Short mmCIF file of C-alpha atoms in Angstrom, two decimals:
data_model
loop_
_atom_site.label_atom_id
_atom_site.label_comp_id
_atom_site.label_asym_id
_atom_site.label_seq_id
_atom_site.Cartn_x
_atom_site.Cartn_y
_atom_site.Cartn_z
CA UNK D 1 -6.85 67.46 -14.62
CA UNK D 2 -6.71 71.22 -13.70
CA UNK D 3 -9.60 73.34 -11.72
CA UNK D 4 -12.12 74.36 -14.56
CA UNK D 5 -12.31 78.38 -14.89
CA UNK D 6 -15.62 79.07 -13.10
CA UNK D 7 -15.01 76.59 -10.36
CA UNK D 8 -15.08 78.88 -6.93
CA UNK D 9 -11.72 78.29 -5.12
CA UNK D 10 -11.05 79.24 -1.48
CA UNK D 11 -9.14 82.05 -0.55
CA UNK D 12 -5.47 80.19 -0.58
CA UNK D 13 -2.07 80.76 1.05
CA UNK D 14 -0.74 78.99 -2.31
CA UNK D 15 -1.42 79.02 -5.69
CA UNK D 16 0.07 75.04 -5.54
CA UNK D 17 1.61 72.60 -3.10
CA UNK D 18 3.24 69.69 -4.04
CA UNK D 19 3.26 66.45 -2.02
CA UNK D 20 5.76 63.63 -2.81
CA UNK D 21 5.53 59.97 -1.32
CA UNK D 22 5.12 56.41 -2.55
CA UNK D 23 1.59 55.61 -1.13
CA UNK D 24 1.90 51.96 -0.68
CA UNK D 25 -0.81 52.18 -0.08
CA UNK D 26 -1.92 55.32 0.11
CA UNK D 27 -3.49 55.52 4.29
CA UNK D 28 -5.15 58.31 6.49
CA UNK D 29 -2.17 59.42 7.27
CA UNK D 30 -1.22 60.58 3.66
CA UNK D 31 -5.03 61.87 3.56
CA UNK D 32 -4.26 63.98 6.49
CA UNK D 33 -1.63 65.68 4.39
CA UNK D 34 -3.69 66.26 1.16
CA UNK D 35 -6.72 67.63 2.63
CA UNK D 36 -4.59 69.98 4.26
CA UNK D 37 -2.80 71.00 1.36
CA UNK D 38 -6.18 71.43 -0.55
CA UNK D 39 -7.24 73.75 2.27
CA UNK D 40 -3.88 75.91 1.23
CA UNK D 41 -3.52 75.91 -1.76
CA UNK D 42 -5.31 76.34 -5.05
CA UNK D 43 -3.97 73.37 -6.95
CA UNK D 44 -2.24 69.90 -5.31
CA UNK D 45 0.31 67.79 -7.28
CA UNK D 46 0.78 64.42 -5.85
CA UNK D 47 3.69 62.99 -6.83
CA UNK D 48 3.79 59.48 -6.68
CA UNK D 49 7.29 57.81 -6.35
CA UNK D 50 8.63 54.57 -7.81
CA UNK D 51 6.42 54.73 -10.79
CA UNK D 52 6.91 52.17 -13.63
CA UNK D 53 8.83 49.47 -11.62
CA UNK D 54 7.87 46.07 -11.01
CA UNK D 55 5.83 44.10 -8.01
CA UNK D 56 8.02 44.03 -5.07
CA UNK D 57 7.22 43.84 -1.12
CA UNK D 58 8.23 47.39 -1.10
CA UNK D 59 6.58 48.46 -3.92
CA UNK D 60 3.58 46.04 -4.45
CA UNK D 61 1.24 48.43 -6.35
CA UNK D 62 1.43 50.09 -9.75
CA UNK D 63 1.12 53.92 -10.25
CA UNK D 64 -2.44 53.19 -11.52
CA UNK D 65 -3.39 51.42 -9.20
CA UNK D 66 -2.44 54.11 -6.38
CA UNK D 67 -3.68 56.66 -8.39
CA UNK D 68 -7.29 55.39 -8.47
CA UNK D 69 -7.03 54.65 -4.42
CA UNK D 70 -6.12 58.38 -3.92
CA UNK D 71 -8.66 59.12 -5.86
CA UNK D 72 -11.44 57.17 -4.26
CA UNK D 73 -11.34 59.21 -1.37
CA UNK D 74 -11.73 62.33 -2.77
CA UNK D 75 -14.93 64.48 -3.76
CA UNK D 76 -15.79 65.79 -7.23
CA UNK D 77 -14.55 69.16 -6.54
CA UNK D 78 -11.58 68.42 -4.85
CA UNK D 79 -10.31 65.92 -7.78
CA UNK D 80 -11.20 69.31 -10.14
CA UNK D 81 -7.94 70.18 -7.87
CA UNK D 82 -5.82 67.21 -7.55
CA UNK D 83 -3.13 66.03 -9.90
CA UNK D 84 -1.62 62.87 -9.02
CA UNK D 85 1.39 62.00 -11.53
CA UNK D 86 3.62 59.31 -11.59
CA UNK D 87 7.61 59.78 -10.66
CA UNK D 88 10.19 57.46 -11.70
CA UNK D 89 12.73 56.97 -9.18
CA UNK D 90 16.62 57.89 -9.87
CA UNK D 91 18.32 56.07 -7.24
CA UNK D 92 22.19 56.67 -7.55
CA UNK D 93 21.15 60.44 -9.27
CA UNK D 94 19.51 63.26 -7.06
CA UNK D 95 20.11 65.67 -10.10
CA UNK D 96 18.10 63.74 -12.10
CA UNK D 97 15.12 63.44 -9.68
CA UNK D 98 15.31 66.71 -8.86
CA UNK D 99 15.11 67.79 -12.75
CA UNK D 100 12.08 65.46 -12.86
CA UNK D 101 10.53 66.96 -10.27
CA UNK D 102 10.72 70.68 -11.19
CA UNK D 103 10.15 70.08 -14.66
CA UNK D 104 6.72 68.04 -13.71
CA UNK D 105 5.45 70.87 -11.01
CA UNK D 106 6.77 73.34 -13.92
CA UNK D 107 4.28 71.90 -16.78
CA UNK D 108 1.48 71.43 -14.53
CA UNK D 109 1.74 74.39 -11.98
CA UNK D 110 -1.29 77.13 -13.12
CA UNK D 111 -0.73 80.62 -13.01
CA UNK D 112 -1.58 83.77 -14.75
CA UNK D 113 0.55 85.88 -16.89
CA UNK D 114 1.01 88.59 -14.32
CA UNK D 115 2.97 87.26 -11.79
CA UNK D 116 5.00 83.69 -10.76
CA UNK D 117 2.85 80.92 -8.70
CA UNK D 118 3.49 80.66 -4.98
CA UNK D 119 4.65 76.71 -4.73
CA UNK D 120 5.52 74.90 -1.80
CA UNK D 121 6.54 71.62 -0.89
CA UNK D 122 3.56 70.08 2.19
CA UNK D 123 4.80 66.87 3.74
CA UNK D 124 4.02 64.58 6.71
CA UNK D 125 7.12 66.05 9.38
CA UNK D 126 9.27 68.61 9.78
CA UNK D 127 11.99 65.99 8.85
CA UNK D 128 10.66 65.49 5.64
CA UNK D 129 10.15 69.16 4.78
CA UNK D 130 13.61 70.17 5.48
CA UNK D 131 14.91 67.02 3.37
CA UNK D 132 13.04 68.51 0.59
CA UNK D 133 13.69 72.27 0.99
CA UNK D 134 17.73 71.12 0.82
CA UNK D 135 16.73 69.79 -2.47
CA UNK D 136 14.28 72.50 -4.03
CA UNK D 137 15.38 75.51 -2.32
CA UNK D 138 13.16 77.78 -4.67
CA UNK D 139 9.94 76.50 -3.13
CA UNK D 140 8.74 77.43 0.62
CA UNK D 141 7.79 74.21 2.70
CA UNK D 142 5.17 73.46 4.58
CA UNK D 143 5.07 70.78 7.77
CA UNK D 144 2.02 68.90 8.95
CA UNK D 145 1.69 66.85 11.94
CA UNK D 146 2.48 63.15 12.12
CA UNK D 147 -0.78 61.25 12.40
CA UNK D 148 0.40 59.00 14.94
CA UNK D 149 0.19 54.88 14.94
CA UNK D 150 -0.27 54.36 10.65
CA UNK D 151 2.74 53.30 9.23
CA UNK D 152 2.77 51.79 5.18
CA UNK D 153 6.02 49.17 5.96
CA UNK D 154 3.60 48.00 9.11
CA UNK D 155 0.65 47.86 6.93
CA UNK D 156 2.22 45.57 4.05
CA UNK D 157 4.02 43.46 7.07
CA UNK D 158 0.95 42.80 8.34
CA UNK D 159 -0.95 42.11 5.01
CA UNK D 160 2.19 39.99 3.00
CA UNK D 161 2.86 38.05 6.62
CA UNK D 162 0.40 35.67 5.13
CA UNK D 163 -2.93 35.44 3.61
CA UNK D 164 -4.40 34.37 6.99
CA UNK D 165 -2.77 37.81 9.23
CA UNK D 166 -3.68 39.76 5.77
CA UNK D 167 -7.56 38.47 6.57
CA UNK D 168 -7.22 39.03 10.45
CA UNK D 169 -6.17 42.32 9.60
CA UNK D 170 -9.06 43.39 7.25
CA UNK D 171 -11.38 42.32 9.20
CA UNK D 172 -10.52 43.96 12.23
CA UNK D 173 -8.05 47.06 12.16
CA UNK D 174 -7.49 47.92 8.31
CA UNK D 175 -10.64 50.59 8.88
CA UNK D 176 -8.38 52.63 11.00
CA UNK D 177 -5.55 52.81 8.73
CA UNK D 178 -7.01 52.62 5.24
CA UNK D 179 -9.73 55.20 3.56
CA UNK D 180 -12.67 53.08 2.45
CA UNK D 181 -12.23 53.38 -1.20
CA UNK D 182 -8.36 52.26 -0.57
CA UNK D 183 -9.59 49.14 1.58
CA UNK D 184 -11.79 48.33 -1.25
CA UNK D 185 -9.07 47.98 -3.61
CA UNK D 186 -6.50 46.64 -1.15
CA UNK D 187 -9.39 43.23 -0.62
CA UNK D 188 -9.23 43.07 -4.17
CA UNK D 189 -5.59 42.98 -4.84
CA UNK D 190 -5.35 40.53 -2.44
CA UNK D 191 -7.75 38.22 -4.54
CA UNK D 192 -5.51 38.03 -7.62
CA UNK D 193 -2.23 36.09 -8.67
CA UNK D 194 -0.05 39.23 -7.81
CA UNK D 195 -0.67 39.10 -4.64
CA UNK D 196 0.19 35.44 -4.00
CA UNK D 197 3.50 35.72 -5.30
CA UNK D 198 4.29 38.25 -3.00
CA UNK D 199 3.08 36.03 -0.31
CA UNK D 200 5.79 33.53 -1.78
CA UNK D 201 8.81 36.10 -1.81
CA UNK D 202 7.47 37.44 1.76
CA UNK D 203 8.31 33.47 2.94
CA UNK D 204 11.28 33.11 1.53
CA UNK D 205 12.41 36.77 2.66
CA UNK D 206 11.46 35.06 6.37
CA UNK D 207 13.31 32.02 5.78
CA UNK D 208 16.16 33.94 4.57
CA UNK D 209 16.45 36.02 7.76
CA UNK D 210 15.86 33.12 10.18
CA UNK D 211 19.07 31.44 8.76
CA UNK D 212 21.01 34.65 9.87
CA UNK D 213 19.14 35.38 13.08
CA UNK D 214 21.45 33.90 15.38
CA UNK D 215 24.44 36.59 13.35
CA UNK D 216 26.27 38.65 15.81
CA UNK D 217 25.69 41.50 13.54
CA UNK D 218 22.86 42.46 11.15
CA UNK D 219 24.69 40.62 7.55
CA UNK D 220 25.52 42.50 4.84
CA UNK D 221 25.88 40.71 1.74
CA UNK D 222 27.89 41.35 -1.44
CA UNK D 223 27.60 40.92 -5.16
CA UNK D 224 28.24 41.68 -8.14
CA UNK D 225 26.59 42.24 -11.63
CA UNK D 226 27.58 42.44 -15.30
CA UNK D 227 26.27 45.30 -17.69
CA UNK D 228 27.32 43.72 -21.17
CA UNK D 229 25.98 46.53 -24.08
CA UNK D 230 26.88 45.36 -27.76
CA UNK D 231 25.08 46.94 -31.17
CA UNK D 232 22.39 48.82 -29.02
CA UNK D 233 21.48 45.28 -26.90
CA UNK D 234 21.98 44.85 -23.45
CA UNK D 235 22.84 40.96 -22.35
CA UNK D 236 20.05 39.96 -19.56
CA UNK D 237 18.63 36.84 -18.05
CA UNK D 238 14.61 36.05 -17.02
CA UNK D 239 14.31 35.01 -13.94
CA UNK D 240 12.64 31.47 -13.65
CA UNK D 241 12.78 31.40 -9.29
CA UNK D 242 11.11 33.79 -6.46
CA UNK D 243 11.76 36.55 -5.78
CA UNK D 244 11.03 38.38 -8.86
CA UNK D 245 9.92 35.33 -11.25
CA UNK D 246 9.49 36.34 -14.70
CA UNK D 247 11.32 39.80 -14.15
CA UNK D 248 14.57 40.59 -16.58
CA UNK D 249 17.86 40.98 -14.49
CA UNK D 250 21.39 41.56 -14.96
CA UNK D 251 23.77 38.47 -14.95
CA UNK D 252 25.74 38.40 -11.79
CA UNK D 253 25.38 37.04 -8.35
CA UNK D 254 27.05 36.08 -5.50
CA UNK D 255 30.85 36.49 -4.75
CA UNK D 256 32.88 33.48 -3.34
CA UNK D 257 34.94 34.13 -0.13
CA UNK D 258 38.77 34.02 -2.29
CA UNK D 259 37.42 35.81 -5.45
CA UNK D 260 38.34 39.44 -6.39
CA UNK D 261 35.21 41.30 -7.40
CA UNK D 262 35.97 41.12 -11.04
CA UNK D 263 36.99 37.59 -11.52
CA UNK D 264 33.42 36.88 -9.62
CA UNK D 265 31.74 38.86 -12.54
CA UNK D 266 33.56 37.25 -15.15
CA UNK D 267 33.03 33.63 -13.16
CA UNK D 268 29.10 34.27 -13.64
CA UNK D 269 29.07 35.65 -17.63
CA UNK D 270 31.22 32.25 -18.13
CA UNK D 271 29.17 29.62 -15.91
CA UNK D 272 25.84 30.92 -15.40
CA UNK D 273 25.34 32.61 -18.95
CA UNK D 274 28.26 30.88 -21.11
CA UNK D 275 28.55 34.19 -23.09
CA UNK D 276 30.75 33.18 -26.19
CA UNK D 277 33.53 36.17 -25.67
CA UNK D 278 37.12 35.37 -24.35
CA UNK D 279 37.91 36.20 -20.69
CA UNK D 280 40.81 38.37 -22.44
CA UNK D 281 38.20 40.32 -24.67
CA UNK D 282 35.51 41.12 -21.51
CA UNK D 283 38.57 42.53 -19.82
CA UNK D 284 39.79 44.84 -22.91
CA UNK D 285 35.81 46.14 -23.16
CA UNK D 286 35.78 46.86 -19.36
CA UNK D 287 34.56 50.61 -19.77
CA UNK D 288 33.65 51.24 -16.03
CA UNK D 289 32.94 49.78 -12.51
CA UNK D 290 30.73 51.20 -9.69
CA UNK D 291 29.73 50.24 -6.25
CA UNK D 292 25.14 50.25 -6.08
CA UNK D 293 24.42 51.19 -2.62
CA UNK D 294 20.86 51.90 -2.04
CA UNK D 295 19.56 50.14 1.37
CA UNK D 296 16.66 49.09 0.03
CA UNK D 297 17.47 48.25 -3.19
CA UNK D 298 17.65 44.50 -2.47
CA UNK D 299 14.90 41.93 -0.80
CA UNK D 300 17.35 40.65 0.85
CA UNK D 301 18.26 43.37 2.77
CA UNK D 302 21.52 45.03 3.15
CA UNK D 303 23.26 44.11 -0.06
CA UNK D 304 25.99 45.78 -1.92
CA UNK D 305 26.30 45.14 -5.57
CA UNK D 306 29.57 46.02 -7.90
CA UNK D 307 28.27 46.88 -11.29
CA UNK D 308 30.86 46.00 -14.30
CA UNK D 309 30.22 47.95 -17.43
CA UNK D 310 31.39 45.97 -21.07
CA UNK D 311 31.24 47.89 -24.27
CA UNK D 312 31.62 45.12 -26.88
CA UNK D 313 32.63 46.53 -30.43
CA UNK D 314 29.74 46.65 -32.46
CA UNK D 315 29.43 43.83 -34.92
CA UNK D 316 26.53 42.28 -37.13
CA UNK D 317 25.92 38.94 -35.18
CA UNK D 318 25.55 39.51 -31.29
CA UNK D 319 27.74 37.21 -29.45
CA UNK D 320 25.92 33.79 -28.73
CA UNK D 321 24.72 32.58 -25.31
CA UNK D 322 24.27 28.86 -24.49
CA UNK D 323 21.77 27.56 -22.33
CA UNK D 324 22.07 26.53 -18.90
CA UNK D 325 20.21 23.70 -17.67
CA UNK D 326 18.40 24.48 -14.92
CA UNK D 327 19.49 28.15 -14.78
CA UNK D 328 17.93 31.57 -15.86
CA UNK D 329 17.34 32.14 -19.47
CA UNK D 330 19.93 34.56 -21.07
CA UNK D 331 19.11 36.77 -24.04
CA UNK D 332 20.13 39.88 -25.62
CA UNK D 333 17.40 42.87 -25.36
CA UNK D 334 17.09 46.08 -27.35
CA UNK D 335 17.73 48.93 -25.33
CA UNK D 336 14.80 50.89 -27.18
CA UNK D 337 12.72 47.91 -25.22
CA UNK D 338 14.31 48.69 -21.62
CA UNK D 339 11.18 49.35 -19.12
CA UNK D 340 11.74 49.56 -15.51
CA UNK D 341 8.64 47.79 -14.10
CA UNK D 342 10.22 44.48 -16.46
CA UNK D 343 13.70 44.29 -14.38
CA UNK D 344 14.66 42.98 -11.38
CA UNK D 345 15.51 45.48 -7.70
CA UNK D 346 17.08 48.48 -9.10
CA UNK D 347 18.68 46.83 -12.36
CA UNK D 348 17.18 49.33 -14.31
CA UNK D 349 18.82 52.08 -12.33
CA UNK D 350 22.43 50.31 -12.82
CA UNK D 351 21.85 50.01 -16.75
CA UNK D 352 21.03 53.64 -16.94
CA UNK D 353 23.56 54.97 -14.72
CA UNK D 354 26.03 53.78 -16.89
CA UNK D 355 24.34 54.29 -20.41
CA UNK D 356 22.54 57.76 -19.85
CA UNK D 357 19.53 56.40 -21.10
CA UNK D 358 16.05 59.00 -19.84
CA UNK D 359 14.22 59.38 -16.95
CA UNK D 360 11.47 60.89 -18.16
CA UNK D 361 9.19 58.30 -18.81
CA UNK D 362 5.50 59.54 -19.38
CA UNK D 363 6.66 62.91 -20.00
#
């Protein structure tokens, strides 16, 4: 949605200004930021992060969804103005973000044929804008202040603590975090199944840092993961348990205290997935290895996971998985059917890393 040719713009310091944040959810604070920028500039893109990945504590709201809060809390005119546009994240590749980023402001960014647009980069603290800048040196950056007390971690604490403090909390002091149009939607996501499974996960997530409370130091947990490609299929399992029930995932899991890293990965493809390949073929179709980092990229918290890649020659059958009673269901899946918002923490990240596969979803 671009301004329409006989729409009267303000006089503007820039011809577009480009704000980039997650926006979950999307509170005054964030509004603070946008108005400004509309007041600067004759087009806003809103770039909004972590696009096409599935329901998580961090991340409990799709790109739609955000999209139509943002919206809400804008007039007529100043939508005429405002793209928002979804950004997939590219977590162990800042080249790749960056690429998605300038090729995104790049298609949208209006300008006549006489000269280049003016485009800068608007965010919430000097912090932020210099982060940026590093990254997109090309574009000038612009700092507004902080708008003190609002913070979106606080605000999902308070409404995934449980349905009772989510209720307290909308009662009484959503209205000075949340635009009205945002609150609206926030009550109703907080009616529907989606958001009583993340109630679940948020109680287990407090049960599983009570049991390491009394740690002398903040834990950090390791684990490892199997990326097994053969004949264009990747080898996953559904998970049947909290947290992410019903999401794909890579087989791996947790390593035992006397295990090397890669007997652990080879121990969970054998007893959690009984894939039909000898131990002696995995090893020969080992094709890479690669520590996944990301703080956040675990409910858990702090958890480092060692990603094996296997290339298995291509053949006609794919190798056969048995069932495991009681365990996650194992299957192979096309990697033409790979979506991010279907797999499990950053899985989807690990897969591509290691296959190349695009980041340009929704281009």
């Amino acid at each position: 949605m671009t301004a329409r040719p006989d729409t009267e713009l303000p006089a503007c310091d820039f011809d577009c200004l480009v704000f980039i944040g997650r926006f979950q959810p999307p509170h005054l604070g964030h509004l603070a930021v946008i108005h400004e920028a509309l007041k600067r500039a004759r087009q806003v893109i809103v770039l909004a992060g972590s696009a096409w990945q599935a329901r998580s504590l961090r991340n409990p709201w799709r790109f739609e969804e955000r999209q139509r809060m943002l919206r809400s809390a804008f007039d007529e005119e100043e939508n005429a103005r405002l793209e928002i546009v979804p950004l997939l994240d590219a977590l162990y590749n800042n080249d790749v973000w960056v690429r998605d980023v300038q090729r995104k402001v790049r298609d949208i960014a209006s300008h006549d044929h006489a000269r280049l647009p003016r485009i800068g980069l608007i965010g919430a603290s000097r912090g932020q804008s210099s982060y940026y800048l590093s990254l997109f040196p090309q574009w000038e950056s612009v700092s507004v202040p902080l708008v003190e007390g609002i913070s979106a971690s606080q605000i999902r604490e308070r409404l995934f603590r449980s349905a009772s403090s989510a209720e307290d909390y909308l009662s009484t002091g959503a209205a000075h975090d949340l635009p009205p149009g945002v609150l609206e939607e926030v009550r109703h996501f907080c009616s529907q199944a989606s958001y009583r499974q993340l109630i679940e996960e948020q109680q287990l997530l407090e049960q599983y840092r009570s049991a390491w409370a009394q740690a002398p130091y903040p834990p950090i947990f390791v684990t490892v993961n199997a990326v097994v490609v053969q004949s264009g299929h990747v080898l996953l399992v559904r998970r049947t348990a909290a947290p992410g029930k019903g999401l794909f995932a890579l087989p791996g899991g947790f390593i035992n205290p006397h295990e090397r890293l890669l007997d652990a990965c080879l121990r969970e493809l054998r007893e959690r997935v009984r894939l039909k390949v000898p131990e002696a073929v995995l090893k020969g179709s080992l094709r890479g290895q690669r520590l996944f980092d990301e703080p956040h990229r675990s409910w858990r918290g702090r958890t480092l996971a060692e990603a094996f890649y296997f290339a298995l020659r291509p053949e006609q059958q794919l190798p056969q998985l048995k069932p495991v009673k009681g365990g996650d269901h194992a299957r192979w899946v096309a990697l033409a059917d790979l979506e991010p918002e279907s797999l499990f923490e950053d899985h989807f990240f690990i897969i591509q890393n290691f296959l190349g596969l695009p980041a340009d979803l929704g281009a």
